C-alpha cells in the first residue's frame, strides 16, 4: 500500500480496490499476483484453531479481541462485512516507517467527516460487497486461524479467515467472474501498536 500517508486510514484510501465489472481488482502499489494454492473447495480451509470475533468493537478500538492477531483481524473483517467503516478504522493502524512511528486509528480520525474519511468509507463499502457471503448472518460469524507471529507482526491470508463458515477467498471468488480460485490473493497484515494488535496492511490481487 502507499506508505506516504501519515495516518491510520491512509493505506486503505490508497488501496484502490474496486469492482471492475463483477471481478475484484486490486490496484495498490504492492498488489501482486496470487500465489498458486491447492483447491480447498472454498469452505473448509481454516489451517488451525479458530477465534471468533466480537461482533461490535469497542468505541475506542480497544476491544479484548485486540490482545491477539486473530482477534484484531476478525474484528476488522467483521466491521467490513457489516459495512461499518468507523469500527474498521479503529482496528487499523499505519505501520511504522520513514522515521514515523506506527499510528492507530482514533475516534477523531475515524469518525471524522473530512474527504479522506469519506474516501475510506467508500473503500470499506467496496470491500464489504466483496467480503460478504450470500445471506449473511447478523452478526456474521468471523473466525481466523492461528498464524505464526514474528517480531510482533503476522500475516493472515484469505484461506485462513472464514465468514459464516466460508473462507474469505471463496466469498471473494463467488463475487467474481472469469477468475479461477488460484488467481485470487488476499493478504491481511497485522502488527502490535501500543500493546494492541491492529490491521496494518491489506493486499488484494487477481490474476
C-alpha positions as MATLAB code, in Angstrom:
seq = 'XXXXXXXXXXXXXXXXXXXXXXXXXXXXXXXXXXXXXXXXXXXXXXXXXXXXXXXXXXXXXXXXXXXXXXXXXXXXXXXXXXXXXXXXXXXXXXXXXXXXXXXXXXXXXXXXXXXXXXXXXXXXXXXXXXXXXXXXXXXXXXXXXXXXXXXXXXXXXXXXXXXXXXXXXXXXXXXXXXXXXXXXXXXXXXXXXXXXXXXXXXXXXXX';
ca = [
       0.000    0.000    0.000;
       1.002    3.606   -0.283;
       3.215    4.353    2.715;
       3.474    8.130    2.271;
       0.215    8.661    4.146;
       0.752    9.534    7.804;
      -2.464    8.325    9.357;
      -4.267    5.089   10.038;
      -6.675    5.353    7.134;
      -4.115    6.383    4.530;
      -3.318    2.924    3.278;
      -6.946    1.906    2.965;
      -7.727    5.067    0.992;
      -4.849    4.302   -1.352;
      -5.806    0.694   -1.837;
      -7.812    1.359   -4.986;
      -9.976   -1.718   -4.659;
     -12.985   -1.662   -6.897;
     -15.430   -3.873   -8.724;
     -14.485   -3.759  -12.399;
     -17.498   -5.345  -13.984;
     -18.031   -8.108  -11.473;
     -14.394   -9.065  -10.885;
     -12.490   -7.770   -7.872;
      -9.419   -5.781   -8.804;
      -6.621   -4.573   -6.545;
      -4.584   -1.680   -7.924;
      -2.414   -0.804   -4.944;
       1.293   -0.231   -5.392;
       2.235   -3.594   -3.910;
      -0.589   -5.684   -5.331;
       0.919   -8.903   -6.643;
      -0.242  -11.967   -8.468;
      -1.879  -14.568   -6.323;
       0.322  -17.469   -5.326;
      -0.710  -20.877   -6.547;
      -2.813  -22.642   -3.952;
      -4.388  -26.046   -3.735;
      -8.110  -26.363   -4.332;
      -9.763  -26.102   -0.939;
     -13.300  -26.225   -2.349;
     -13.932  -22.864   -0.819;
     -15.444  -23.531    2.578;
     -13.360  -25.613    4.942;
      -9.784  -24.377    4.931;
      -9.005  -22.781    8.273;
      -5.467  -24.098    8.837;
      -5.666  -24.372   12.586;
      -7.749  -23.450   15.614;
     -10.069  -20.517   15.060;
     -11.070  -17.492   17.077;
     -14.479  -15.830   16.884;
     -14.577  -12.042   16.649;
     -16.598   -9.761   18.826;
     -19.495   -8.591   16.669;
     -19.151   -4.967   17.765;
     -15.714   -3.487   18.502;
     -15.484   -1.154   21.485;
     -15.889    2.553   20.691;
     -12.203    3.306   21.094;
     -10.902    0.323   19.159;
      -9.671   -1.291   22.369;
     -11.731   -4.466   22.347;
     -10.392   -7.511   24.126;
     -10.019   -9.109   20.709;
      -7.060   -6.841   20.015;
      -4.990   -8.776   22.511;
      -4.306  -11.293   19.712;
      -3.680  -11.058   15.984;
      -6.614  -13.395   15.364;
      -8.960  -11.216   17.389;
      -7.885   -7.987   15.683;
      -8.195   -9.394   12.173;
     -11.546  -10.986   12.984;
     -12.838   -7.727   14.466;
     -11.735   -5.827   11.357;
     -13.260   -8.319    8.924;
     -16.497   -8.287   10.948;
     -16.657   -4.490   10.648;
     -16.066   -4.685    6.894;
     -18.754   -7.336    6.434;
     -21.166   -5.193    8.448;
     -20.146   -2.136    6.387;
     -19.072   -0.159    9.451;
     -16.105    1.947    8.305;
     -15.590    3.699   11.638;
     -15.299    0.397   13.516;
     -12.964   -0.964   10.832;
     -10.815    2.165   11.010;
     -10.472    1.876   14.791;
      -8.792   -1.522   14.342;
      -6.413   -0.160   11.704;
      -3.006    1.444   12.086;
      -0.349    2.854    9.830;
       2.810    0.761   10.265;
       5.996    2.492   11.360;
       8.227    3.649    8.540;
      10.167    6.539    7.034;
      11.066    7.709   10.527;
       7.432    7.917   11.639;
       6.004    5.790   14.460;
       3.047    3.491   13.927;
      -0.247    5.334   14.348;
      -3.502    3.579   15.302;
      -6.882    4.925   14.280;
      -8.510    7.406   16.654;
     -12.069    8.495   17.328;
     -11.424   11.898   15.770;
      -9.856   10.419   12.655;
     -12.185    7.506   12.117;
     -15.354    9.376   12.991;
     -14.490   12.487   11.031;
     -16.375   13.789    8.015;
     -13.405   15.031    6.005;
     -12.662   13.937    2.432;
     -10.157   11.275    3.480;
     -12.600    9.703    5.948;
     -15.249    9.705    3.236;
     -12.913    8.031    0.756;
     -12.021    5.435    3.355;
     -15.718    4.755    3.961;
     -16.250    4.208    0.233;
     -13.363    1.730    0.112;
     -14.737   -0.179    3.093;
     -18.118   -0.306    1.349;
     -16.495   -1.758   -1.773;
     -14.746   -4.401    0.298;
     -17.991   -5.033    2.187;
     -19.623   -6.097   -1.078;
     -16.756   -8.470   -1.921;
     -16.280   -9.848    1.611;
     -19.943  -10.605    2.382;
     -21.402  -14.082    1.722;
     -24.867  -14.585    0.321;
     -27.493  -14.433    3.060;
     -25.035  -13.409    5.806;
     -25.803  -13.937    9.453;
     -26.454  -10.906   11.645;
     -23.977  -10.540   13.196;
     -21.640  -12.562   10.961;
     -19.542  -15.331   12.450;
     -15.937  -14.497   11.587;
     -13.132  -16.849   12.521;
      -9.383  -16.574   11.975;
      -6.900  -19.430   12.082;
      -3.861  -19.308   14.320;
      -0.870  -17.919   12.436;
       2.810  -17.534   13.325;
       3.923  -14.236   14.865;
       7.372  -12.831   14.112;
       8.602   -9.635   15.702;
       5.092   -8.624   16.790;
       3.888   -8.918   13.198;
       1.782  -11.509   11.425;
       0.121  -12.154    8.079;
      -3.216  -13.875    7.503;
      -4.342  -14.988    4.062;
      -7.821  -15.372    2.640;
      -7.963  -19.107    3.272;
      -7.289  -18.624    6.976;
     -10.389  -16.482    7.527;
     -13.969  -17.727    7.429;
     -17.201  -15.736    7.386;
     -20.276  -17.790    8.278;
     -18.324  -20.963    7.511;
     -16.942  -19.904    4.119;
     -13.359  -18.858    3.506;
     -12.882  -15.207    2.660;
     -11.154  -16.277   -0.533;
     -14.164  -18.358   -1.578;
     -16.509  -15.447   -0.860;
     -14.453  -13.044   -2.979;
     -14.368  -15.665   -5.731;
     -18.161  -16.004   -5.597;
     -18.459  -12.283   -6.374;
     -16.083  -12.521   -9.331;
     -16.492  -13.777  -12.891;
     -13.889  -15.194  -15.211;
     -11.469  -15.733  -12.321;
     -10.132  -19.048  -11.034;
      -9.591  -19.760   -7.346;
      -5.802  -19.832   -7.657;
      -5.831  -16.390   -9.312;
      -7.125  -14.587   -6.229;
      -4.762  -13.479   -3.493;
      -5.807  -11.940   -0.170;
      -3.260  -10.946    2.467;
      -4.011   -9.093    5.691;
      -1.028   -7.900    7.704;
      -1.241   -7.013   11.383;
       1.125   -5.646   13.997;
       1.303   -4.616   17.637;
       0.982   -0.894   18.347;
       0.997    0.358   21.932;
       0.350   -3.137   23.241;
      -2.616   -3.967   20.991;
      -2.938   -5.684   17.627;
      -4.061   -3.664   14.604;
      -4.537   -4.380   10.919;
      -1.679   -2.521    9.207;
      -1.888   -3.514    5.560;
      -4.042   -5.295    3.010;
      -3.073   -6.973   -0.229;
      -5.671   -7.931   -2.814;
      -4.773   -9.315   -6.222;
      -6.411  -11.059   -9.153;
      -4.542  -12.914  -11.873;
];
